[in-house]
XYZ file of C-alpha atoms in Angstrom:
666
model
C -15.593 -0.457 37.565
C -13.070 2.373 38.166
C -15.044 5.024 36.429
C -14.037 7.996 38.607
C -12.686 11.216 37.039
C -9.469 10.553 38.819
C -9.114 7.242 37.097
C -9.927 8.748 33.787
C -7.463 11.554 34.287
C -4.719 9.087 35.124
C -5.686 6.869 32.201
C -5.261 9.794 29.870
C -2.065 11.223 31.409
C -0.379 7.863 31.385
C -0.429 8.131 27.584
C 1.311 11.421 27.889
C 3.932 10.362 30.352
C 4.788 7.076 28.617
C 5.150 9.020 25.345
C 7.469 11.649 26.735
C 9.529 8.974 28.630
C 10.050 6.816 25.669
C 11.047 9.698 23.464
C 13.492 10.890 26.147
C 15.045 7.377 26.609
C 15.503 7.016 22.838
C 16.885 10.605 22.686
C 14.798 11.168 19.641
C 11.239 11.293 18.515
C 8.064 13.408 18.752
C 6.471 13.788 22.142
C 4.322 16.855 21.604
C 1.552 15.367 19.487
C 1.003 12.290 21.688
C 0.772 14.533 24.672
C -1.790 16.690 22.969
C -3.884 13.802 21.559
C -3.825 11.530 24.590
C -7.575 12.209 25.361
C -8.538 11.268 21.838
C -6.443 8.071 21.794
C -7.952 7.137 25.060
C -11.521 7.895 24.047
C -11.060 5.750 20.832
C -9.342 2.758 22.342
C -10.841 2.619 25.840
C -14.422 4.036 25.226
C -15.441 3.849 21.609
C -13.754 1.510 19.091
C -14.798 -2.083 18.629
C -11.594 -4.031 19.028
C -10.226 -6.948 20.967
C -6.613 -7.271 22.028
C -7.125 -11.015 22.318
C -7.922 -11.187 18.707
C -6.078 -8.380 16.986
C -7.015 -9.481 13.490
C -10.750 -10.017 14.124
C -12.437 -9.342 10.638
C -15.214 -7.002 11.703
C -13.065 -4.758 14.152
C -12.877 -1.077 13.813
C -9.708 0.052 12.016
C -7.524 2.983 13.230
C -4.923 4.774 11.159
C -2.380 7.180 12.721
C -1.621 9.081 9.464
C 0.683 11.337 11.358
C 3.012 8.418 11.999
C 5.690 10.503 13.795
C 3.320 10.476 16.750
C 3.833 6.748 17.055
C 4.182 6.814 20.829
C 0.413 7.801 21.007
C -0.473 4.558 19.231
C 2.106 2.383 21.047
C 0.970 3.661 24.442
C -2.693 3.128 23.711
C -1.929 -0.458 22.370
C 0.176 -1.272 25.567
C -2.573 0.068 27.930
C -5.337 -1.753 25.882
C -3.589 -5.134 26.355
C -2.151 -5.761 23.053
C 1.266 -7.611 22.841
C 3.076 -4.357 23.301
C 4.881 -4.561 26.563
C 6.406 -1.888 28.867
C 9.790 -3.222 27.867
C 8.770 -2.691 24.196
C 8.038 1.110 24.994
C 11.396 1.302 26.663
C 13.033 0.020 23.478
C 11.312 2.644 21.284
C 13.343 3.406 18.189
C 15.868 0.705 18.877
C 17.235 -2.131 16.600
C 14.518 -4.769 15.768
C 12.177 -3.192 18.345
C 8.481 -3.718 18.036
C 8.111 -0.008 18.579
C 9.980 1.606 15.507
C 10.038 5.281 15.128
C 7.040 5.160 12.794
C 4.290 2.541 13.013
C 5.165 -0.432 10.781
C 2.533 -3.015 9.683
C 3.661 -6.448 10.690
C 6.106 -5.308 13.521
C 3.630 -4.380 16.146
C 0.377 -6.055 16.964
C -2.571 -3.774 16.501
C -0.909 -1.499 13.915
C -3.122 -1.527 10.867
C -0.655 0.213 8.356
C 2.672 1.650 8.010
C 2.608 5.438 8.282
C 5.088 8.239 8.497
C 5.240 9.626 4.903
C 2.522 12.127 5.471
C -0.809 12.053 3.718
C -0.755 8.394 2.747
C -2.449 7.275 5.949
C -5.486 9.182 4.871
C -5.523 7.341 1.613
C -5.030 4.002 3.488
C -8.004 4.809 5.729
C -10.113 5.664 2.637
C -9.182 2.379 1.138
C -10.034 0.317 4.294
C -13.506 2.092 4.515
C -13.995 1.527 0.691
C -13.306 -2.271 1.286
C -15.829 -2.275 4.168
C -18.527 -0.578 2.038
C -17.971 -2.995 -0.858
C -17.829 -6.129 1.240
C -20.905 -5.061 3.322
C -22.873 -4.749 0.029
C -21.725 -8.110 -1.169
C -22.133 -10.238 1.867
C -24.570 -8.686 4.313
C -28.085 -9.997 4.235
C -31.212 -8.794 6.132
C -30.568 -9.537 9.859
C -27.016 -10.575 9.209
C -24.744 -7.555 9.169
C -21.353 -9.453 9.415
C -19.488 -6.581 7.810
C -20.302 -3.471 9.903
C -17.386 -1.499 11.167
C -15.872 1.976 11.049
C -12.497 3.316 10.068
C -10.955 6.141 12.092
C -7.786 8.166 11.356
C -5.933 11.035 12.907
C -4.050 13.386 10.637
C -1.897 16.437 11.175
C -1.329 19.767 9.521
C 1.456 18.044 7.439
C -0.911 15.265 6.222
C -3.423 17.948 5.170
C -0.785 19.860 3.216
C 0.437 16.858 1.258
C -1.145 16.491 -2.143
C -2.255 12.924 -1.729
C -4.520 13.957 1.112
C -6.492 16.143 -1.432
C -6.700 13.119 -3.834
C -7.929 10.621 -1.286
C -10.357 13.132 0.386
C -11.898 14.084 -2.923
C -12.275 10.486 -3.819
C -13.898 9.535 -0.540
C -16.325 12.350 -0.709
C -17.401 11.717 -4.313
C -17.958 8.027 -3.617
C -19.756 8.565 -0.264
C -17.306 6.505 1.809
C -19.430 7.193 4.822
C -18.122 4.962 7.628
C -14.949 6.943 7.805
C -14.205 9.398 10.635
C -11.065 11.486 10.636
C -9.742 13.833 13.271
C -7.659 16.711 12.042
C -5.098 17.758 14.777
C -5.202 21.450 14.224
C -2.393 22.525 16.514
C -0.894 25.169 14.160
C 2.697 23.927 14.631
C 5.181 22.265 12.188
C 8.924 21.579 12.598
C 9.801 25.010 11.218
C 7.390 26.724 13.452
C 3.898 28.234 13.110
C 1.917 26.931 10.212
C 1.329 30.486 9.324
C 4.803 30.303 7.686
C 3.449 28.287 4.760
C -0.235 27.426 5.274
C -3.396 29.464 5.416
C -6.067 27.132 3.856
C -9.604 26.924 5.327
C -9.404 23.166 5.793
C -12.995 22.882 6.959
C -14.353 24.503 3.744
C -12.074 22.404 1.662
C -13.443 19.160 3.033
C -16.943 20.454 2.875
C -16.391 21.079 -0.851
C -15.261 17.419 -1.217
C -18.621 16.301 0.240
C -17.517 15.583 3.746
C -19.431 16.262 7.026
C -17.274 18.732 8.908
C -17.484 18.884 12.720
C -15.538 20.681 15.268
C -14.069 19.759 18.620
C -12.920 22.812 20.381
C -11.221 21.098 23.295
C -9.648 17.723 22.919
C -9.195 17.428 26.680
C -13.133 17.126 27.075
C -13.556 13.322 26.621
C -17.260 13.637 26.786
C -17.164 16.117 23.961
C -15.262 13.603 21.844
C -18.002 11.053 22.566
C -20.578 13.448 21.419
C -18.820 14.306 18.272
C -18.189 10.745 17.329
C -21.947 10.057 17.854
C -22.799 12.991 15.564
C -20.275 11.758 13.029
C -21.908 8.359 13.090
C -25.339 9.808 12.521
C -24.484 10.519 8.890
C -23.387 7.398 7.064
C -23.770 8.935 3.573
C -20.601 11.136 4.021
C -17.185 10.776 5.474
C -16.615 12.959 8.419
C -13.654 15.236 9.460
C -13.505 16.536 12.880
C -11.405 19.606 13.166
C -9.802 19.170 16.541
C -8.262 22.020 18.415
C -5.224 20.903 20.345
C -2.119 22.229 22.126
C 1.093 20.377 21.128
C 3.183 19.441 24.169
C 0.119 19.947 26.367
C 1.131 20.663 29.983
C 4.709 21.394 29.306
C 5.380 24.630 31.121
C 8.021 25.922 28.674
C 7.475 24.054 25.448
C 3.654 23.753 25.014
C 2.480 25.314 21.682
C 5.996 25.579 20.327
C 8.049 23.736 17.591
C 10.270 22.535 20.354
C 7.694 20.138 21.474
C 7.274 18.693 17.955
C 10.441 16.700 17.055
C 12.784 16.375 19.960
C 12.836 15.117 23.576
C 11.517 17.489 26.147
C 14.532 17.092 28.383
C 14.526 15.536 31.785
C 14.064 18.783 33.605
C 11.105 19.761 31.406
C 9.617 16.325 31.812
C 9.759 16.610 35.670
C 8.071 19.956 35.552
C 5.365 18.534 33.183
C 4.664 15.655 35.471
C 4.487 18.020 38.324
C 1.938 20.136 36.363
C -0.184 16.874 35.734
C -0.007 16.105 39.492
C 1.709 12.781 38.393
C 2.203 10.371 41.351
C 5.839 9.362 40.564
C 8.990 10.938 39.045
C 10.211 7.576 37.875
C 10.051 7.005 34.042
C 7.407 4.611 32.610
C 5.414 4.589 35.742
C 1.879 3.153 35.228
C -0.521 3.683 38.260
C -2.463 0.617 39.056
C -5.653 2.522 38.967
C -4.944 3.671 35.370
C -4.074 0.156 34.290
C -7.207 -1.300 35.791
C -9.417 1.416 34.354
C -7.901 0.686 30.822
C -8.419 -3.112 31.269
C -12.007 -2.752 32.362
C -12.902 -0.257 29.563
C -11.215 -2.302 26.820
C -12.936 -5.508 28.056
C -16.224 -3.763 27.317
C -14.981 -2.917 23.765
C -14.001 -6.604 23.265
C -17.666 -7.663 23.961
C -18.383 -6.489 20.426
C -16.264 -9.326 19.239
C -18.221 -11.918 21.310
C -21.340 -10.420 19.814
C -20.099 -10.767 16.308
C -18.990 -14.386 16.777
C -22.611 -15.155 17.546
C -23.788 -13.305 14.575
C -21.220 -15.126 12.419
C -22.514 -18.432 13.636
C -26.033 -17.594 12.772
C -24.846 -16.424 9.340
C -22.927 -19.680 8.759
C -26.209 -21.576 9.329
C -28.495 -19.221 7.195
C -25.997 -18.530 4.367
C -23.367 -21.253 4.363
C -22.060 -20.666 0.876
C -21.675 -16.957 1.443
C -19.875 -17.666 4.741
C -17.351 -19.869 3.042
C -16.747 -17.310 0.422
C -16.289 -14.581 2.779
C -13.970 -16.726 4.937
C -11.877 -17.568 1.855
C -11.589 -13.975 0.907
C -10.750 -12.681 4.311
C -8.022 -15.423 4.603
C -6.434 -14.201 1.337
C -6.967 -17.396 -0.495
C -7.794 -17.606 -4.128
C -10.787 -19.780 -5.400
C -9.943 -23.383 -6.142
C -9.080 -23.933 -9.819
C -8.741 -20.200 -10.658
C -5.691 -20.814 -12.882
C -7.875 -22.625 -15.293
C -9.445 -19.213 -16.192
C -6.128 -17.921 -17.593
C -6.612 -17.901 -21.373
C -4.003 -19.477 -23.755
C -2.815 -17.411 -26.669
C -2.025 -18.756 -30.204
C -0.661 -17.380 -33.368
C -4.369 -16.498 -34.319
C -5.062 -14.368 -31.188
C -1.665 -13.600 -29.756
C -0.333 -10.968 -32.099
C -1.511 -8.157 -29.830
C -0.116 -5.468 -27.586
C 0.669 -6.787 -24.090
C -1.810 -4.245 -22.696
C -4.568 -5.849 -24.873
C -3.531 -9.387 -23.807
C -3.519 -8.252 -20.179
C -7.179 -7.084 -20.650
C -8.247 -10.461 -21.947
C -6.402 -12.163 -19.004
C -7.890 -9.823 -16.385
C -11.404 -10.314 -17.689
C -11.029 -14.085 -17.722
C -9.688 -14.092 -14.192
C -12.367 -11.645 -12.948
C -15.079 -14.154 -13.759
C -13.702 -16.678 -11.247
C -12.037 -14.343 -8.694
C -14.674 -11.919 -7.355
C -12.002 -10.603 -5.032
C -10.420 -8.659 -7.900
C -11.504 -5.120 -7.407
C -9.883 -2.100 -9.009
C -9.728 0.103 -11.935
C -7.670 2.904 -13.496
C -6.683 6.487 -13.000
C -8.964 7.753 -15.852
C -7.184 5.508 -18.488
C -9.569 2.548 -18.470
C -9.502 2.080 -22.199
C -5.870 2.677 -22.570
C -4.896 0.428 -19.715
C -7.391 -2.286 -20.746
C -8.479 -2.627 -17.107
C -12.230 -2.398 -17.691
C -14.085 -5.360 -16.242
C -16.758 -6.181 -18.957
C -20.102 -6.883 -17.721
C -19.362 -5.792 -14.175
C -21.035 -2.811 -12.405
C -18.929 0.173 -11.389
C -18.311 0.960 -7.786
C -20.402 4.043 -6.934
C -22.282 5.673 -4.033
C -25.318 3.687 -4.950
C -23.699 0.538 -6.171
C -20.990 -0.261 -3.638
C -21.033 -4.011 -4.694
C -19.576 -2.864 -8.016
C -16.032 -3.985 -8.650
C -14.737 -1.458 -11.111
C -13.342 1.742 -9.574
C -12.941 4.984 -11.588
C -10.125 6.364 -9.418
C -10.004 9.613 -11.454
C -6.787 11.342 -12.343
C -5.344 10.659 -8.784
C -2.425 8.283 -9.340
C -0.895 8.743 -5.895
C -4.254 8.649 -4.245
C -5.151 5.469 -6.145
C -1.946 3.770 -4.807
C -2.652 4.812 -1.222
C -6.293 3.689 -1.454
C -5.278 0.324 -2.919
C -2.914 -0.193 0.019
C -5.822 0.388 2.406
C -8.022 -2.115 0.475
C -5.318 -4.761 0.572
C -4.725 -4.170 4.264
C -8.367 -4.432 5.103
C -8.620 -7.827 3.451
C -11.276 -9.479 1.262
C -10.246 -7.848 -1.949
C -7.269 -8.029 -4.353
C -6.820 -4.454 -5.679
C -5.489 -3.672 -9.007
C -5.001 -0.129 -10.506
C -3.801 1.139 -13.872
C -2.038 4.160 -15.425
C 0.721 4.847 -17.836
C 4.173 3.640 -16.836
C 5.610 7.274 -16.985
C 3.133 8.138 -14.202
C 4.441 5.443 -11.980
C 6.530 8.280 -10.558
C 3.264 9.727 -9.131
C 2.379 6.392 -7.564
C 5.813 5.507 -6.342
C 5.495 6.561 -2.582
C 2.475 4.207 -2.311
C 4.192 1.394 -4.133
C 7.134 1.660 -1.808
C 4.883 1.209 1.205
C 3.058 -1.624 -0.376
C 6.459 -3.343 -0.803
C 7.442 -2.454 2.791
C 4.129 -3.896 4.120
C 4.341 -6.911 1.735
C 0.764 -6.410 0.388
C -0.702 -8.141 -2.671
C -1.335 -5.045 -4.844
C -1.162 -5.255 -8.623
C -0.263 -2.262 -10.795
C -1.039 -2.289 -14.447
C 1.484 0.092 -16.152
C 0.959 0.431 -19.801
C 2.595 2.485 -22.596
C 5.843 1.248 -21.260
C 8.515 2.678 -23.615
C 9.434 4.797 -26.594
C 7.155 2.310 -28.334
C 4.265 4.593 -27.698
C 5.531 6.858 -30.304
C 4.007 10.115 -31.230
C 2.983 11.241 -27.769
C 6.629 12.096 -27.336
C 9.180 12.186 -24.614
C 6.774 13.556 -21.913
C 4.880 10.212 -22.046
C 7.832 7.914 -23.036
C 9.255 6.325 -19.767
C 12.994 6.154 -19.633
C 14.113 5.939 -16.047
C 10.911 4.461 -14.587
C 11.816 0.790 -14.989
C 15.075 1.333 -13.211
C 13.378 3.272 -10.363
C 10.676 0.529 -9.946
C 13.301 -2.206 -9.996
C 15.146 -0.476 -7.187
C 12.273 -0.926 -4.679
C 12.912 -3.920 -2.529
C 10.039 -6.393 -2.528
C 8.317 -5.262 -5.711
C 8.212 -7.563 -8.642
C 8.490 -5.867 -11.894
C 7.302 -8.029 -14.766
C 7.630 -6.824 -18.345
C 6.296 -9.568 -20.640
C 7.558 -10.114 -24.159
C 4.330 -11.293 -25.717
C 0.665 -12.364 -24.880
C 1.692 -15.754 -23.393
C 4.135 -14.081 -21.052
C 1.426 -11.515 -20.082
C -0.880 -14.400 -19.055
C 1.917 -15.895 -16.894
C 2.667 -12.449 -15.451
C -0.945 -12.279 -14.090
C -0.601 -15.857 -12.712
C 2.615 -14.845 -10.809
C 1.060 -11.653 -9.579
C -1.949 -13.351 -8.038
C 0.234 -16.169 -6.530
C 2.373 -13.504 -4.834
C 0.624 -13.350 -1.426
C 3.251 -11.208 0.191
C 4.321 -8.405 -2.124
C 3.162 -6.090 -4.848
C 3.629 -6.618 -8.541
C 4.044 -4.202 -11.384
C 2.926 -5.360 -14.793
C 4.683 -3.302 -17.488
C 2.880 -3.474 -20.745
C 3.152 -2.093 -24.360
C 0.947 0.121 -26.345
C 2.175 -1.250 -29.569
C 1.519 -4.623 -30.943
C 4.023 -7.481 -30.215
C 4.540 -10.475 -32.362
C 3.501 -13.931 -31.062
C 6.273 -16.022 -29.932
C 5.878 -19.574 -31.224
C 6.267 -21.764 -28.034
C 6.632 -24.942 -30.080
C 9.936 -23.364 -31.303
C 10.972 -21.265 -28.416
C 10.961 -21.678 -24.594
C 7.859 -22.102 -22.529
C 6.406 -18.933 -21.156
C 6.166 -20.663 -17.793
C 9.648 -19.443 -17.292
C 8.189 -16.011 -16.323
C 7.731 -17.587 -12.844
C 11.529 -17.812 -12.560
C 12.184 -14.287 -13.793
C 14.313 -15.309 -16.782
C 14.537 -18.301 -19.028
C 16.231 -19.542 -22.289
C 14.097 -18.825 -25.318
C 16.498 -20.408 -27.893
C 19.907 -21.770 -28.129
C 22.209 -22.317 -31.177
C 21.134 -25.174 -33.512
C 22.839 -28.608 -33.450
C 23.630 -28.336 -29.775
C 26.410 -25.912 -30.205
C 27.517 -24.041 -27.049
C 26.666 -20.376 -27.182
C 29.548 -17.823 -27.411
C 27.296 -14.908 -26.687
C 23.960 -14.477 -24.751
C 21.542 -11.890 -25.976
C 18.865 -10.824 -23.390
C 16.044 -8.398 -22.928
C 12.452 -7.912 -21.625
C 9.173 -6.910 -23.124
C 9.097 -5.553 -26.735
C 12.890 -5.738 -27.235
C 12.826 -9.609 -26.967
C 11.613 -9.617 -30.503
C 14.956 -7.786 -31.486
C 16.811 -10.429 -29.573
C 15.177 -13.300 -31.432
C 15.722 -11.628 -34.781
C 19.381 -10.840 -33.970
C 19.874 -14.473 -32.807
C 18.757 -15.695 -36.238
C 20.943 -13.171 -38.049
C 23.925 -14.151 -36.033
C 23.261 -17.810 -36.894
C 23.462 -17.074 -40.517
C 26.876 -15.470 -39.965
C 28.116 -18.496 -37.909
C 27.882 -16.981 -34.487
C 26.250 -19.201 -31.851
C 24.021 -16.983 -29.784
C 21.634 -17.786 -26.913
C 18.389 -15.742 -26.650
C 17.161 -15.117 -23.182
C 13.896 -13.447 -22.030
C 14.132 -11.584 -18.607
C 10.633 -10.530 -17.854
C 11.473 -9.996 -14.125
C 14.927 -9.340 -12.650
C 13.561 -9.643 -9.177
C 12.084 -13.088 -9.676
C 15.294 -14.191 -11.329
C 17.401 -12.976 -8.427
C 15.263 -15.145 -6.046
C 16.249 -18.298 -8.021
C 18.943 -20.761 -6.749
C 22.479 -20.109 -8.092
C 22.439 -23.318 -10.199
C 19.446 -22.065 -12.176
C 20.759 -18.639 -12.678
C 24.155 -19.998 -13.975
C 22.236 -22.382 -16.315
C 20.456 -19.420 -17.999
C 23.521 -17.087 -17.987
C 26.670 -19.008 -18.017
C 29.471 -17.130 -16.296
C 32.014 -17.742 -19.139
C 29.822 -16.512 -21.893
C 29.714 -12.877 -22.993
C 26.345 -11.138 -22.447
C 24.586 -8.252 -24.208
C 21.336 -6.776 -22.932
C 19.046 -4.443 -24.910
C 16.038 -2.531 -23.497
C 14.297 0.726 -24.554
C 14.912 2.144 -20.996
C 17.757 3.318 -18.833
C 20.544 0.706 -18.868
C 21.465 0.801 -15.213
C 19.562 -2.295 -13.838
C 21.091 -4.491 -16.544
C 24.794 -4.017 -15.407
C 24.254 -6.518 -12.554
C 23.332 -9.156 -15.218
C 25.809 -8.618 -18.011
C 28.970 -8.627 -15.850
C 32.214 -6.875 -16.411
C 32.716 -7.824 -20.096
C 29.084 -7.381 -21.093
C 27.321 -4.652 -23.016
C 24.046 -2.897 -22.296
C 22.218 -1.152 -25.052
C 19.698 1.275 -23.425
C 18.690 4.872 -23.314
C 20.432 7.592 -21.352
C 18.384 10.410 -23.030
C 14.785 11.162 -23.367
C 12.709 9.941 -26.360
C 11.053 11.904 -29.201
C 7.725 12.377 -30.955
C 7.511 10.265 -34.029
C 6.166 6.936 -35.205
C 7.631 4.371 -32.833
C 9.516 2.442 -35.491
C 11.373 5.727 -36.373
C 12.163 6.497 -32.742
C 13.741 3.044 -32.304
C 15.681 3.375 -35.476
C 16.938 6.848 -34.640
C 17.999 5.946 -31.104
C 19.892 2.872 -32.214
C 17.731 0.102 -30.779
C 17.730 -2.072 -33.815
C 18.564 -5.656 -34.860
C 21.537 -4.419 -36.861
C 23.025 -2.491 -33.823
C 22.496 -5.554 -31.686
C 24.178 -7.873 -34.157
C 27.127 -5.481 -34.486
C 27.453 -5.375 -30.649
C 27.441 -9.201 -30.540
C 30.164 -9.589 -33.162
C 32.251 -6.748 -31.718
């Protein structure tokens, strides 16, 4: 084994040199933090973490999150030196088109990257979610002598992560729930892009995390690899609390002219400064991307020791399969992201007797039916359980002492909830759901965006979806939120028109294995749509479908369409128009995104090009213009709502059957 101090020094410094060379070649990026944190990256990947480059997705591996994603070259260099499928050529193509080394780590692009980071603070929430999933699954599946779920989650965060509000939400959550197998390193380098952190930041971060219930440790010299080992061991000695290690570093370490300055943060060092820095390291070559053989050998040997944990786990898994075959099959199913056979039979059917309810109430019935057969459904609400109808009846809550519980009280932490749910989904073994009011989707939006970017199966339950919530007034009545959510690529927004469509919406959300879904639900009651008279709610899966056509087979001269509660206006207007001799088609459009995915022939069959179209929705009209065409009309809201009974608000703002009929005739 090449365990000499020289080998270790080269193994650390190769992370620094690869990082500065890649940033220089790309002519953009962040070299200073990778240079500073190279010893920590080495200590984690080469000396401590349980991981196997030959099996990057091994279920019981330790997870690592680089929350300060701008320091991506630290991660890419460690992955390359560890033997993951990240080649030297990939490092040379840093930040280039379709490179496997994009400017910030992106899940699914690069082997070994556990989550997409860069928007600061969210990585901490992701790490909390991963560690939460580990804690929950360990409680559900481990048995005496068979700890098949037993791993740690590590993260590195920066001053910027710590300043962002979502880090406060996630850290408070983790401390309260005792997410103990979570170890974070806070890179306390006192530098941001603008200069010293003193310009804007004077918090006592250690005290803040102590108040959250974290164990707080200190690492005074990140270049002391043995000290890193000792602090990790101390962190692991307390499994009842998460740990934050306040880590003193020098950004741009070793750079004669740029160390400890903002110049080392977000721009290349420059070729002359790189040469001087390599000279200061005693680096054996001036050529860029040089990897000394002794460093490569040392990394290979050290990582091979880490990979032995995988071999040990395989033996444990084999014994577990023998002793607990049913549990093993269930764990395998869940980690593979599969749903139980026959789960769709648990979706209730609604009738005229039980279907005249708000879609949030129908959603609660469906969720509870599904939860009985899909134990993977784990989630809750941001302090609105009763309002969101997300409570799992008869199920224990997730707490410090009952980690097998499935219902999570996220608290009033909407953004934190979204970031934690992303981490849960990325870990695997659970299907996370979380609820709040639609108007507060703005608070969750950055996490929704990353869930869509990473194509994760995360389900958002957004209730109180319009001016229909009435007396709470414009602060709580969403207007622009539907348009904002519909603008996120890869997010399916489903706004069901009745209880039957709500049931189908849950079916669609669970069947979507590669992308998040937002269920948008009413506070007010909705009428039951008689499916013996109108189109089948199974059309939800296709995003839009014909509810009703003119009688006697007449061709429609106008198409009326909407989503959610306003579909009732469309159906009433169609009947009114028929009485006046106007042949109208009624169309429900629960999901514009799913409709856009359909073949052109189907889309044309629902919305014939030659027929005039009118859309109505109690929200901003912008998304509908792509469906109504040049000669169509959109009846929506380009103002905020008002505090009054919801029927009055609809009437005063012109969203009525009468107005819709007049628009169709005109």
